[in-house]
Amino acid sequence: MSQTIHHNKQDIIPQKSKGQNFLKNKHIINNIVDAANMTKQTAILEIGPGMGALTDEIIVKAGKVVVVEIDPKLVEFLEQKYHNHKNLKIIKADILKVDINELLAVEFDDFKVVNVISNLPYYITSPIIFKLLTSSNPKMKTLILMMQKEVGERILAQPNNKQYNNLSVVCQYYCDIKKVCLVGKNNFFPVPKVDSIVLAFTFNKKNLAIDNETKFLEFIRALFAYKRKTILNNFATITKDKTLATNVLNNLGYNLNLRAENLSLNDFYQIYQGWTTWQAK
Ligand code: SAM
């Protein structure tokens, strides 16, 4: 069966390797765009505009829109489609290689608030989310992101739930997260294998006195490294000293048989602080 989209003189063949599944349901498109609460004072960064399903609505509501698209054929298509839209800038780039803070400084100098909207390319969901969160740009307030349903459920998961993982803790450290809507796979062309979910991330970094954020995030990741291992064994891999790891956990009163999935953000913080204090001795 042909998977070609005939559009005026151009044919677009969606590429699986670039995560190209285009939204075709207007109702869903409106739900996503409405979640960003746009006014003419809002600037929007859209990642992966594709053929512009979301962009069509965003450009009429936002003050300025910058879209970043990796596929040169789609960029050419978008340039023709939107040639007379002065509030839209199309950037041909891999979002993972873009310096987000520089882009925001150059493109959105006149705006106090920049929100991000994306029907994410699913093969790089976590790296994109991680990049947006750690950019820590004060202008960035809300991210409206569509992703595979299972990934979204992990992000929303709480401790003691099998789905809770490193991504849940990191996202919940930076943001308050709410479900916007579920999106069945039949709302896309071509139809993907999985259903999707839209989440709204509102930046609200939890108030923890951390000396080195990168180190703290690496520490969380390391405690989740081997899911079947106890926190003691994962922690001992980082400290390279099981006695030290045992002492830190015992001092703080943690059961050595717990697993990372049992720990809250505050628990990760307590253990991290216990470890850095011990190191400083
Ligand atoms: N926004 C469109 C829609 O909802 O119909 C398309 C969404 S599609 C799931 C993902 C889009 O991201 C595709 O247009 C794809 O070419 C683009 N993309 C994939 N990898 C990318 C990357 N590294 N940087 C920027 N865009 C990327």
PDB file of C-alpha atoms and ligand atoms in Angstrom:
ATOM      1  CA  MET A   1       0.000   0.000   0.000  1.00  0.00           C
ATOM      2  CA  SER A   2       1.362   3.419  -0.942  1.00  0.00           C
ATOM      3  CA  GLN A   3       2.203   5.663   2.021  1.00  0.00           C
ATOM      4  CA  THR A   4       2.692   8.771  -0.076  1.00  0.00           C
ATOM      5  CA  ILE A   5       1.010  12.074   0.715  1.00  0.00           C
ATOM      6  CA  HIS A   6       0.177  13.960  -2.488  1.00  0.00           C
ATOM      7  CA  HIS A   7       0.207  17.650  -1.797  1.00  0.00           C
ATOM      8  CA  ASN A   8      -0.050  20.085  -4.707  1.00  0.00           C
ATOM      9  CA  LYS A   9       3.029  19.390  -6.796  1.00  0.00           C
ATOM     10  CA  GLN A  10       5.022  17.725  -4.023  1.00  0.00           C
ATOM     11  CA  ASP A  11       4.874  14.136  -2.853  1.00  0.00           C
ATOM     12  CA  ILE A  12       5.880  13.443   0.725  1.00  0.00           C
ATOM     13  CA  ILE A  13       6.773   9.904   1.726  1.00  0.00           C
ATOM     14  CA  PRO A  14       6.728   9.685   5.532  1.00  0.00           C
ATOM     15  CA  GLN A  15      10.008   8.317   6.834  1.00  0.00           C
ATOM     16  CA  LYS A  16       9.836   5.831   9.669  1.00  0.00           C
ATOM     17  CA  SER A  17      13.491   6.401  10.578  1.00  0.00           C
ATOM     18  CA  LYS A  18      12.693  10.059  11.372  1.00  0.00           C
ATOM     19  CA  GLY A  19       9.604   9.225  13.433  1.00  0.00           C
ATOM     20  CA  GLN A  20       7.256  10.734  10.867  1.00  0.00           C
ATOM     21  CA  ASN A  21       3.657  10.055  11.829  1.00  0.00           C
ATOM     22  CA  PHE A  22       1.517  13.027  10.949  1.00  0.00           C
ATOM     23  CA  LEU A  23      -1.512  14.079  12.960  1.00  0.00           C
ATOM     24  CA  LYS A  24      -4.742  14.205  11.016  1.00  0.00           C
ATOM     25  CA  ASN A  25      -7.459  14.753  13.643  1.00  0.00           C
ATOM     26  CA  LYS A  26      -8.411  18.457  14.002  1.00  0.00           C
ATOM     27  CA  HIS A  27     -10.011  17.889  17.387  1.00  0.00           C
ATOM     28  CA  ILE A  28      -6.759  16.468  18.826  1.00  0.00           C
ATOM     29  CA  ILE A  29      -4.735  19.226  17.162  1.00  0.00           C
ATOM     30  CA  ASN A  30      -6.936  21.821  18.879  1.00  0.00           C
ATOM     31  CA  ASN A  31      -6.610  20.054  22.254  1.00  0.00           C
ATOM     32  CA  ILE A  32      -2.822  20.200  22.029  1.00  0.00           C
ATOM     33  CA  VAL A  33      -2.666  23.789  20.879  1.00  0.00           C
ATOM     34  CA  ASP A  34      -5.228  24.953  23.486  1.00  0.00           C
ATOM     35  CA  ALA A  35      -3.139  23.375  26.270  1.00  0.00           C
ATOM     36  CA  ALA A  36      -0.416  25.954  25.547  1.00  0.00           C
ATOM     37  CA  ASN A  37      -2.712  28.887  26.502  1.00  0.00           C
ATOM     38  CA  MET A  38      -1.300  31.130  23.796  1.00  0.00           C
ATOM     39  CA  THR A  39      -1.760  34.851  23.331  1.00  0.00           C
ATOM     40  CA  LYS A  40       0.075  37.238  21.004  1.00  0.00           C
ATOM     41  CA  GLN A  41       2.505  37.764  23.891  1.00  0.00           C
ATOM     42  CA  THR A  42       3.514  34.097  23.774  1.00  0.00           C
ATOM     43  CA  ALA A  43       6.355  32.741  21.727  1.00  0.00           C
ATOM     44  CA  ILE A  44       6.388  29.102  20.673  1.00  0.00           C
ATOM     45  CA  LEU A  45       9.196  26.740  19.776  1.00  0.00           C
ATOM     46  CA  GLU A  46       7.825  23.759  17.871  1.00  0.00           C
ATOM     47  CA  ILE A  47      10.022  20.684  17.459  1.00  0.00           C
ATOM     48  CA  GLY A  48       9.392  18.552  14.382  1.00  0.00           C
ATOM     49  CA  PRO A  49       6.595  20.484  12.591  1.00  0.00           C
ATOM     50  CA  GLY A  50       6.331  17.846   9.849  1.00  0.00           C
ATOM     51  CA  MET A  51       3.762  19.131   7.358  1.00  0.00           C
ATOM     52  CA  GLY A  52       2.473  21.740   9.784  1.00  0.00           C
ATOM     53  CA  ALA A  53      -0.558  20.040  11.371  1.00  0.00           C
ATOM     54  CA  LEU A  54       0.082  21.876  14.658  1.00  0.00           C
ATOM     55  CA  THR A  55       1.917  24.836  13.108  1.00  0.00           C
ATOM     56  CA  ASP A  56      -1.237  25.863  11.162  1.00  0.00           C
ATOM     57  CA  GLU A  57      -3.005  26.596  14.466  1.00  0.00           C
ATOM     58  CA  ILE A  58       0.013  27.876  16.393  1.00  0.00           C
ATOM     59  CA  ILE A  59       0.852  30.643  13.899  1.00  0.00           C
ATOM     60  CA  VAL A  60      -2.578  32.239  14.256  1.00  0.00           C
ATOM     61  CA  LYS A  61      -2.496  32.211  18.058  1.00  0.00           C
ATOM     62  CA  ALA A  62       1.121  32.932  19.076  1.00  0.00           C
ATOM     63  CA  GLY A  63       3.125  36.140  18.703  1.00  0.00           C
ATOM     64  CA  LYS A  64       6.127  34.393  17.185  1.00  0.00           C
ATOM     65  CA  VAL A  65       6.828  30.791  16.212  1.00  0.00           C
ATOM     66  CA  VAL A  66      10.124  29.061  15.521  1.00  0.00           C
ATOM     67  CA  VAL A  67      10.002  25.517  14.176  1.00  0.00           C
ATOM     68  CA  VAL A  68      12.969  23.145  14.059  1.00  0.00           C
ATOM     69  CA  GLU A  69      12.707  20.356  11.484  1.00  0.00           C
ATOM     70  CA  ILE A  70      15.458  17.910  10.507  1.00  0.00           C
ATOM     71  CA  ASP A  71      14.063  16.709   7.164  1.00  0.00           C
ATOM     72  CA  PRO A  72      15.162  18.950   4.240  1.00  0.00           C
ATOM     73  CA  LYS A  73      12.179  17.853   2.109  1.00  0.00           C
ATOM     74  CA  LEU A  74       9.738  18.883   4.810  1.00  0.00           C
ATOM     75  CA  VAL A  75      11.605  22.151   5.353  1.00  0.00           C
ATOM     76  CA  GLU A  76      11.232  22.930   1.644  1.00  0.00           C
ATOM     77  CA  PHE A  77       7.537  22.021   1.864  1.00  0.00           C
ATOM     78  CA  LEU A  78       7.020  24.259   4.921  1.00  0.00           C
ATOM     79  CA  GLU A  79       8.891  27.167   3.320  1.00  0.00           C
ATOM     80  CA  GLN A  80       6.492  27.088   0.375  1.00  0.00           C
ATOM     81  CA  LYS A  81       3.399  26.570   2.528  1.00  0.00           C
ATOM     82  CA  TYR A  82       4.161  29.417   4.924  1.00  0.00           C
ATOM     83  CA  HIS A  83       6.070  31.835   2.662  1.00  0.00           C
ATOM     84  CA  ASN A  84       3.857  34.771   3.633  1.00  0.00           C
ATOM     85  CA  HIS A  85       3.770  34.202   7.392  1.00  0.00           C
ATOM     86  CA  LYS A  86       6.015  36.841   8.940  1.00  0.00           C
ATOM     87  CA  ASN A  87       5.765  35.510  12.502  1.00  0.00           C
ATOM     88  CA  LEU A  88       7.189  32.086  11.583  1.00  0.00           C
ATOM     89  CA  LYS A  89      10.835  31.124  11.299  1.00  0.00           C
ATOM     90  CA  ILE A  90      11.776  27.702   9.942  1.00  0.00           C
ATOM     91  CA  ILE A  91      15.093  26.250  11.065  1.00  0.00           C
ATOM     92  CA  LYS A  92      16.506  23.193   9.328  1.00  0.00           C
ATOM     93  CA  ALA A  93      18.352  21.351  12.103  1.00  0.00           C
ATOM     94  CA  ASP A  94      18.581  18.367  14.381  1.00  0.00           C
ATOM     95  CA  ILE A  95      17.035  19.585  17.628  1.00  0.00           C
ATOM     96  CA  LEU A  96      19.575  17.534  19.597  1.00  0.00           C
ATOM     97  CA  LYS A  97      22.361  19.640  18.088  1.00  0.00           C
ATOM     98  CA  VAL A  98      20.687  23.001  18.644  1.00  0.00           C
ATOM     99  CA  ASP A  99      21.887  25.212  21.491  1.00  0.00           C
ATOM    100  CA  ILE A 100      18.463  25.904  23.050  1.00  0.00           C
ATOM    101  CA  ASN A 101      19.590  28.853  25.143  1.00  0.00           C
ATOM    102  CA  GLU A 102      21.255  30.529  22.178  1.00  0.00           C
ATOM    103  CA  LEU A 103      18.177  29.937  20.004  1.00  0.00           C
ATOM    104  CA  LEU A 104      15.899  31.460  22.644  1.00  0.00           C
ATOM    105  CA  ALA A 105      18.214  34.448  23.090  1.00  0.00           C
ATOM    106  CA  VAL A 106      18.497  35.147  19.352  1.00  0.00           C
ATOM    107  CA  GLU A 107      14.934  34.433  18.234  1.00  0.00           C
ATOM    108  CA  PHE A 108      12.838  35.433  21.219  1.00  0.00           C
ATOM    109  CA  ASP A 109      14.571  38.529  22.516  1.00  0.00           C
ATOM    110  CA  ASP A 110      11.252  40.440  22.615  1.00  0.00           C
ATOM    111  CA  PHE A 111       9.374  37.729  24.512  1.00  0.00           C
ATOM    112  CA  LYS A 112       9.274  36.985  28.216  1.00  0.00           C
ATOM    113  CA  VAL A 113       7.631  33.574  27.822  1.00  0.00           C
ATOM    114  CA  VAL A 114       8.546  30.816  25.388  1.00  0.00           C
ATOM    115  CA  ASN A 115       6.537  27.592  25.433  1.00  0.00           C
ATOM    116  CA  VAL A 116       7.410  24.440  23.562  1.00  0.00           C
ATOM    117  CA  ILE A 117       4.955  22.334  21.575  1.00  0.00           C
ATOM    118  CA  SER A 118       5.878  19.067  19.942  1.00  0.00           C
ATOM    119  CA  ASN A 119       4.456  15.878  18.599  1.00  0.00           C
ATOM    120  CA  LEU A 120       7.827  14.335  19.392  1.00  0.00           C
ATOM    121  CA  PRO A 121       9.803  12.087  17.073  1.00  0.00           C
ATOM    122  CA  TYR A 122       9.439   9.044  19.342  1.00  0.00           C
ATOM    123  CA  TYR A 123      12.870   7.547  18.675  1.00  0.00           C
ATOM    124  CA  ILE A 124      14.476  10.445  20.574  1.00  0.00           C
ATOM    125  CA  THR A 125      11.767  11.268  23.140  1.00  0.00           C
ATOM    126  CA  SER A 126      13.968  11.012  26.258  1.00  0.00           C
ATOM    127  CA  PRO A 127      16.994  12.924  24.889  1.00  0.00           C
ATOM    128  CA  ILE A 128      14.737  15.792  23.737  1.00  0.00           C
ATOM    129  CA  ILE A 129      12.897  15.992  27.062  1.00  0.00           C
ATOM    130  CA  PHE A 130      16.177  15.797  28.975  1.00  0.00           C
ATOM    131  CA  LYS A 131      17.654  18.560  26.821  1.00  0.00           C
ATOM    132  CA  LEU A 132      14.666  20.869  27.321  1.00  0.00           C
ATOM    133  CA  LEU A 133      14.573  20.302  31.077  1.00  0.00           C
ATOM    134  CA  THR A 134      18.277  20.785  31.697  1.00  0.00           C
ATOM    135  CA  SER A 135      18.519  23.883  29.508  1.00  0.00           C
ATOM    136  CA  SER A 136      17.038  25.633  32.589  1.00  0.00           C
ATOM    137  CA  ASN A 137      16.038  28.651  30.537  1.00  0.00           C
ATOM    138  CA  PRO A 138      14.024  31.122  32.633  1.00  0.00           C
ATOM    139  CA  LYS A 139      11.833  32.053  29.629  1.00  0.00           C
ATOM    140  CA  MET A 140      10.644  28.487  29.185  1.00  0.00           C
ATOM    141  CA  LYS A 141       7.483  27.955  31.212  1.00  0.00           C
ATOM    142  CA  THR A 142       5.425  25.151  29.663  1.00  0.00           C
ATOM    143  CA  LEU A 143       6.104  22.178  27.411  1.00  0.00           C
ATOM    144  CA  ILE A 144       3.190  20.484  25.637  1.00  0.00           C
ATOM    145  CA  LEU A 145       4.599  17.194  24.419  1.00  0.00           C
ATOM    146  CA  MET A 146       3.056  14.214  22.691  1.00  0.00           C
ATOM    147  CA  MET A 147       4.837  10.883  23.103  1.00  0.00           C
ATOM    148  CA  GLN A 148       4.263   7.173  23.144  1.00  0.00           C
ATOM    149  CA  LYS A 149       1.604   6.376  25.790  1.00  0.00           C
ATOM    150  CA  GLU A 150       3.874   4.009  27.768  1.00  0.00           C
ATOM    151  CA  VAL A 151       6.620   6.643  28.025  1.00  0.00           C
ATOM    152  CA  GLY A 152       4.122   9.261  29.222  1.00  0.00           C
ATOM    153  CA  GLU A 153       2.784   6.865  31.857  1.00  0.00           C
ATOM    154  CA  ARG A 154       6.344   6.348  33.133  1.00  0.00           C
ATOM    155  CA  ILE A 155       6.857  10.094  33.373  1.00  0.00           C
ATOM    156  CA  LEU A 156       3.676  10.429  35.459  1.00  0.00           C
ATOM    157  CA  ALA A 157       4.421   7.365  37.628  1.00  0.00           C
ATOM    158  CA  GLN A 158       4.972   7.646  41.377  1.00  0.00           C
ATOM    159  CA  PRO A 159       7.315   5.583  43.619  1.00  0.00           C
ATOM    160  CA  ASN A 160       6.429   1.911  44.239  1.00  0.00           C
ATOM    161  CA  ASN A 161       4.944   1.649  40.776  1.00  0.00           C
ATOM    162  CA  LYS A 162       6.646  -0.656  38.250  1.00  0.00           C
ATOM    163  CA  GLN A 163       6.615   2.124  35.626  1.00  0.00           C
ATOM    164  CA  TYR A 164       8.519   4.584  37.842  1.00  0.00           C
ATOM    165  CA  ASN A 165      12.049   5.120  36.511  1.00  0.00           C
ATOM    166  CA  ASN A 166      14.875   7.590  36.056  1.00  0.00           C
ATOM    167  CA  LEU A 167      12.853   9.681  33.581  1.00  0.00           C
ATOM    168  CA  SER A 168       9.946   9.982  36.079  1.00  0.00           C
ATOM    169  CA  VAL A 169      12.229  11.353  38.809  1.00  0.00           C
ATOM    170  CA  VAL A 170      14.105  13.757  36.526  1.00  0.00           C
ATOM    171  CA  CYS A 171      10.881  15.132  34.973  1.00  0.00           C
ATOM    172  CA  GLN A 172       9.203  15.482  38.371  1.00  0.00           C
ATOM    173  CA  TYR A 173      12.267  17.254  39.765  1.00  0.00           C
ATOM    174  CA  TYR A 174      12.023  19.999  37.119  1.00  0.00           C
ATOM    175  CA  CYS A 175       8.297  20.172  36.433  1.00  0.00           C
ATOM    176  CA  ASP A 176       4.737  19.592  37.538  1.00  0.00           C
ATOM    177  CA  ILE A 177       3.252  17.279  34.923  1.00  0.00           C
ATOM    178  CA  LYS A 178      -0.351  16.721  33.902  1.00  0.00           C
ATOM    179  CA  LYS A 179      -2.029  14.539  31.321  1.00  0.00           C
ATOM    180  CA  VAL A 180      -3.735  16.554  28.570  1.00  0.00           C
ATOM    181  CA  CYS A 181      -5.249  13.686  26.554  1.00  0.00           C
ATOM    182  CA  LEU A 182      -4.751  10.205  25.161  1.00  0.00           C
ATOM    183  CA  VAL A 183      -4.418   9.936  21.395  1.00  0.00           C
ATOM    184  CA  GLY A 184      -5.219   6.662  19.646  1.00  0.00           C
ATOM    185  CA  LYS A 185      -2.880   5.506  16.883  1.00  0.00           C
ATOM    186  CA  ASN A 186      -5.579   5.900  14.221  1.00  0.00           C
ATOM    187  CA  ASN A 187      -5.289   9.671  14.488  1.00  0.00           C
ATOM    188  CA  PHE A 188      -1.986   9.563  12.584  1.00  0.00           C
ATOM    189  CA  PHE A 189      -0.830   8.964   9.060  1.00  0.00           C
ATOM    190  CA  PRO A 190       0.798   6.531   8.641  1.00  0.00           C
ATOM    191  CA  VAL A 191      -0.758   4.634  11.566  1.00  0.00           C
ATOM    192  CA  PRO A 192       2.006   3.861  14.113  1.00  0.00           C
ATOM    193  CA  LYS A 193       2.190   0.677  16.196  1.00  0.00           C
ATOM    194  CA  VAL A 194       1.479   2.419  19.497  1.00  0.00           C
ATOM    195  CA  ASP A 195      -1.005   4.824  21.084  1.00  0.00           C
ATOM    196  CA  SER A 196       0.101   8.232  22.301  1.00  0.00           C
ATOM    197  CA  ILE A 197      -0.412  10.640  25.177  1.00  0.00           C
ATOM    198  CA  VAL A 198      -0.066  14.410  25.446  1.00  0.00           C
ATOM    199  CA  LEU A 199       1.482  15.775  28.646  1.00  0.00           C
ATOM    200  CA  ALA A 200       1.767  19.352  29.888  1.00  0.00           C
ATOM    201  CA  PHE A 201       4.996  20.082  31.776  1.00  0.00           C
ATOM    202  CA  THR A 202       5.017  23.265  33.862  1.00  0.00           C
ATOM    203  CA  PHE A 203       8.472  24.243  35.080  1.00  0.00           C
ATOM    204  CA  ASN A 204       8.532  24.216  38.873  1.00  0.00           C
ATOM    205  CA  LYS A 205      11.957  23.066  39.951  1.00  0.00           C
ATOM    206  CA  LYS A 206      11.767  21.441  43.369  1.00  0.00           C
ATOM    207  CA  ASN A 207      13.603  23.339  46.017  1.00  0.00           C
ATOM    208  CA  LEU A 208      16.560  21.102  46.870  1.00  0.00           C
ATOM    209  CA  ALA A 209      19.921  22.527  47.888  1.00  0.00           C
ATOM    210  CA  ILE A 210      22.068  20.667  45.370  1.00  0.00           C
ATOM    211  CA  ASP A 211      25.723  21.617  44.878  1.00  0.00           C
ATOM    212  CA  ASN A 212      26.105  20.019  41.458  1.00  0.00           C
ATOM    213  CA  GLU A 213      22.945  19.291  39.472  1.00  0.00           C
ATOM    214  CA  THR A 214      24.675  17.240  36.761  1.00  0.00           C
ATOM    215  CA  LYS A 215      26.197  15.000  39.416  1.00  0.00           C
ATOM    216  CA  PHE A 216      22.820  14.644  41.178  1.00  0.00           C
ATOM    217  CA  LEU A 217      21.116  13.585  37.910  1.00  0.00           C
ATOM    218  CA  GLU A 218      23.913  11.094  37.185  1.00  0.00           C
ATOM    219  CA  PHE A 219      23.491   9.733  40.696  1.00  0.00           C
ATOM    220  CA  ILE A 220      19.747   9.135  40.159  1.00  0.00           C
ATOM    221  CA  ARG A 221      20.457   7.454  36.825  1.00  0.00           C
ATOM    222  CA  ALA A 222      23.100   5.230  38.456  1.00  0.00           C
ATOM    223  CA  LEU A 223      20.714   4.091  41.207  1.00  0.00           C
ATOM    224  CA  PHE A 224      18.279   2.966  38.501  1.00  0.00           C
ATOM    225  CA  ALA A 225      21.058   1.411  36.376  1.00  0.00           C
ATOM    226  CA  TYR A 226      20.294  -2.218  37.196  1.00  0.00           C
ATOM    227  CA  LYS A 227      16.584  -2.502  37.915  1.00  0.00           C
ATOM    228  CA  ARG A 228      16.876  -5.846  39.710  1.00  0.00           C
ATOM    229  CA  LYS A 229      19.680  -4.712  41.971  1.00  0.00           C
ATOM    230  CA  THR A 230      19.062  -3.198  45.400  1.00  0.00           C
ATOM    231  CA  ILE A 231      19.926   0.454  45.996  1.00  0.00           C
ATOM    232  CA  LEU A 232      22.881  -0.771  48.030  1.00  0.00           C
ATOM    233  CA  ASN A 233      24.360  -2.658  45.065  1.00  0.00           C
ATOM    234  CA  ASN A 234      23.696   0.119  42.561  1.00  0.00           C
ATOM    235  CA  PHE A 235      25.048   2.701  45.014  1.00  0.00           C
ATOM    236  CA  ALA A 236      28.153   0.571  45.664  1.00  0.00           C
ATOM    237  CA  THR A 237      28.847   0.608  41.898  1.00  0.00           C
ATOM    238  CA  ILE A 238      29.133   4.400  42.049  1.00  0.00           C
ATOM    239  CA  THR A 239      31.057   4.666  45.307  1.00  0.00           C
ATOM    240  CA  LYS A 240      33.251   1.672  44.307  1.00  0.00           C
ATOM    241  CA  ASP A 241      33.179   0.893  48.023  1.00  0.00           C
ATOM    242  CA  LYS A 242      30.395  -1.287  49.450  1.00  0.00           C
ATOM    243  CA  THR A 243      31.225  -0.463  53.074  1.00  0.00           C
ATOM    244  CA  LEU A 244      30.935   3.249  52.371  1.00  0.00           C
ATOM    245  CA  ALA A 245      27.601   2.738  50.554  1.00  0.00           C
ATOM    246  CA  THR A 246      26.329   0.573  53.453  1.00  0.00           C
ATOM    247  CA  ASN A 247      27.371   3.162  56.039  1.00  0.00           C
ATOM    248  CA  VAL A 248      25.704   6.059  54.222  1.00  0.00           C
ATOM    249  CA  LEU A 249      22.419   4.128  53.859  1.00  0.00           C
ATOM    250  CA  ASN A 250      22.524   2.791  57.433  1.00  0.00           C
ATOM    251  CA  ASN A 251      23.228   6.249  58.833  1.00  0.00           C
ATOM    252  CA  LEU A 252      20.171   7.602  57.068  1.00  0.00           C
ATOM    253  CA  GLY A 253      18.052   4.645  58.170  1.00  0.00           C
ATOM    254  CA  TYR A 254      17.369   3.175  54.725  1.00  0.00           C
ATOM    255  CA  ASN A 255      16.590  -0.510  54.322  1.00  0.00           C
ATOM    256  CA  LEU A 256      19.453  -1.897  52.223  1.00  0.00           C
ATOM    257  CA  ASN A 257      17.100  -4.114  50.235  1.00  0.00           C
ATOM    258  CA  LEU A 258      15.041  -1.284  48.768  1.00  0.00           C
ATOM    259  CA  ARG A 259      15.160  -0.728  45.020  1.00  0.00           C
ATOM    260  CA  ALA A 260      15.351   2.615  43.228  1.00  0.00           C
ATOM    261  CA  GLU A 261      11.668   2.284  42.261  1.00  0.00           C
ATOM    262  CA  ASN A 262      10.791   2.585  45.999  1.00  0.00           C
ATOM    263  CA  LEU A 263      12.518   5.964  46.444  1.00  0.00           C
ATOM    264  CA  SER A 264      10.922   9.405  46.203  1.00  0.00           C
ATOM    265  CA  LEU A 265      12.767  12.438  44.817  1.00  0.00           C
ATOM    266  CA  ASN A 266      13.415  13.469  48.429  1.00  0.00           C
ATOM    267  CA  ASP A 267      14.939  10.039  49.205  1.00  0.00           C
ATOM    268  CA  PHE A 268      17.341  10.400  46.246  1.00  0.00           C
ATOM    269  CA  TYR A 269      18.235  13.832  47.575  1.00  0.00           C
ATOM    270  CA  GLN A 270      18.833  12.570  51.139  1.00  0.00           C
ATOM    271  CA  ILE A 271      21.093   9.747  49.970  1.00  0.00           C
ATOM    272  CA  TYR A 272      22.960  12.038  47.565  1.00  0.00           C
ATOM    273  CA  GLN A 273      23.536  14.561  50.383  1.00  0.00           C
ATOM    274  CA  GLY A 274      24.612  11.774  52.757  1.00  0.00           C
ATOM    275  CA  TRP A 275      27.128  10.583  50.187  1.00  0.00           C
ATOM    276  CA  THR A 276      28.584  14.026  49.385  1.00  0.00           C
ATOM    277  CA  THR A 277      28.864  14.842  53.119  1.00  0.00           C
ATOM    278  CA  TRP A 278      30.713  11.555  53.633  1.00  0.00           C
ATOM    279  CA  GLN A 279      33.030  12.328  50.712  1.00  0.00           C
ATOM    280  CA  ALA A 280      33.842  15.741  52.194  1.00  0.00           C
ATOM    281  CA  LYS A 281      34.959  14.180  55.503  1.00  0.00           C
TER     282      LYS A 281
HETATM  283  N1  SAM B   1       4.208  17.941  14.032  1.00  0.00           N
HETATM  284  C1  SAM B   1       3.857  17.040  12.953  1.00  0.00           C
HETATM  285  C2  SAM B   1       2.491  16.440  13.185  1.00  0.00           C
HETATM  286  O1  SAM B   1       2.050  16.458  14.350  1.00  0.00           O
HETATM  287  O2  SAM B   1       1.864  15.987  12.245  1.00  0.00           O
HETATM  288  C3  SAM B   1       4.914  15.932  12.762  1.00  0.00           C
HETATM  289  C4  SAM B   1       5.227  15.093  13.983  1.00  0.00           C
HETATM  290  S1  SAM B   1       6.233  13.687  13.629  1.00  0.00           S
HETATM  291  C5  SAM B   1       5.742  12.619  14.930  1.00  0.00           C
HETATM  292  C6  SAM B   1       7.873  14.156  14.159  1.00  0.00           C
HETATM  293  C7  SAM B   1       8.586  15.195  13.319  1.00  0.00           C
HETATM  294  O3  SAM B   1       9.882  15.420  13.876  1.00  0.00           O
HETATM  295  C8  SAM B   1       8.833  14.805  11.869  1.00  0.00           C
HETATM  296  O4  SAM B   1       8.478  15.870  11.034  1.00  0.00           O
HETATM  297  C9  SAM B   1      10.344  14.536  11.781  1.00  0.00           C
HETATM  298  O5  SAM B   1      10.911  14.754  10.508  1.00  0.00           O
HETATM  299  C10 SAM B   1      10.853  15.510  12.831  1.00  0.00           C
HETATM  300  N2  SAM B   1      12.164  15.119  13.412  1.00  0.00           N
HETATM  301  C11 SAM B   1      12.669  13.879  13.584  1.00  0.00           C
HETATM  302  N3  SAM B   1      13.869  13.926  14.165  1.00  0.00           N
HETATM  303  C12 SAM B   1      14.143  15.240  14.401  1.00  0.00           C
HETATM  304  C13 SAM B   1      15.249  15.927  14.984  1.00  0.00           C
HETATM  305  N4  SAM B   1      16.312  15.272  15.460  1.00  0.00           N
HETATM  306  N5  SAM B   1      15.211  17.286  15.025  1.00  0.00           N
HETATM  307  C14 SAM B   1      14.125  17.959  14.539  1.00  0.00           C
HETATM  308  N6  SAM B   1      13.055  17.355  13.976  1.00  0.00           N
HETATM  309  C15 SAM B   1      13.051  16.022  13.914  1.00  0.00           C
END
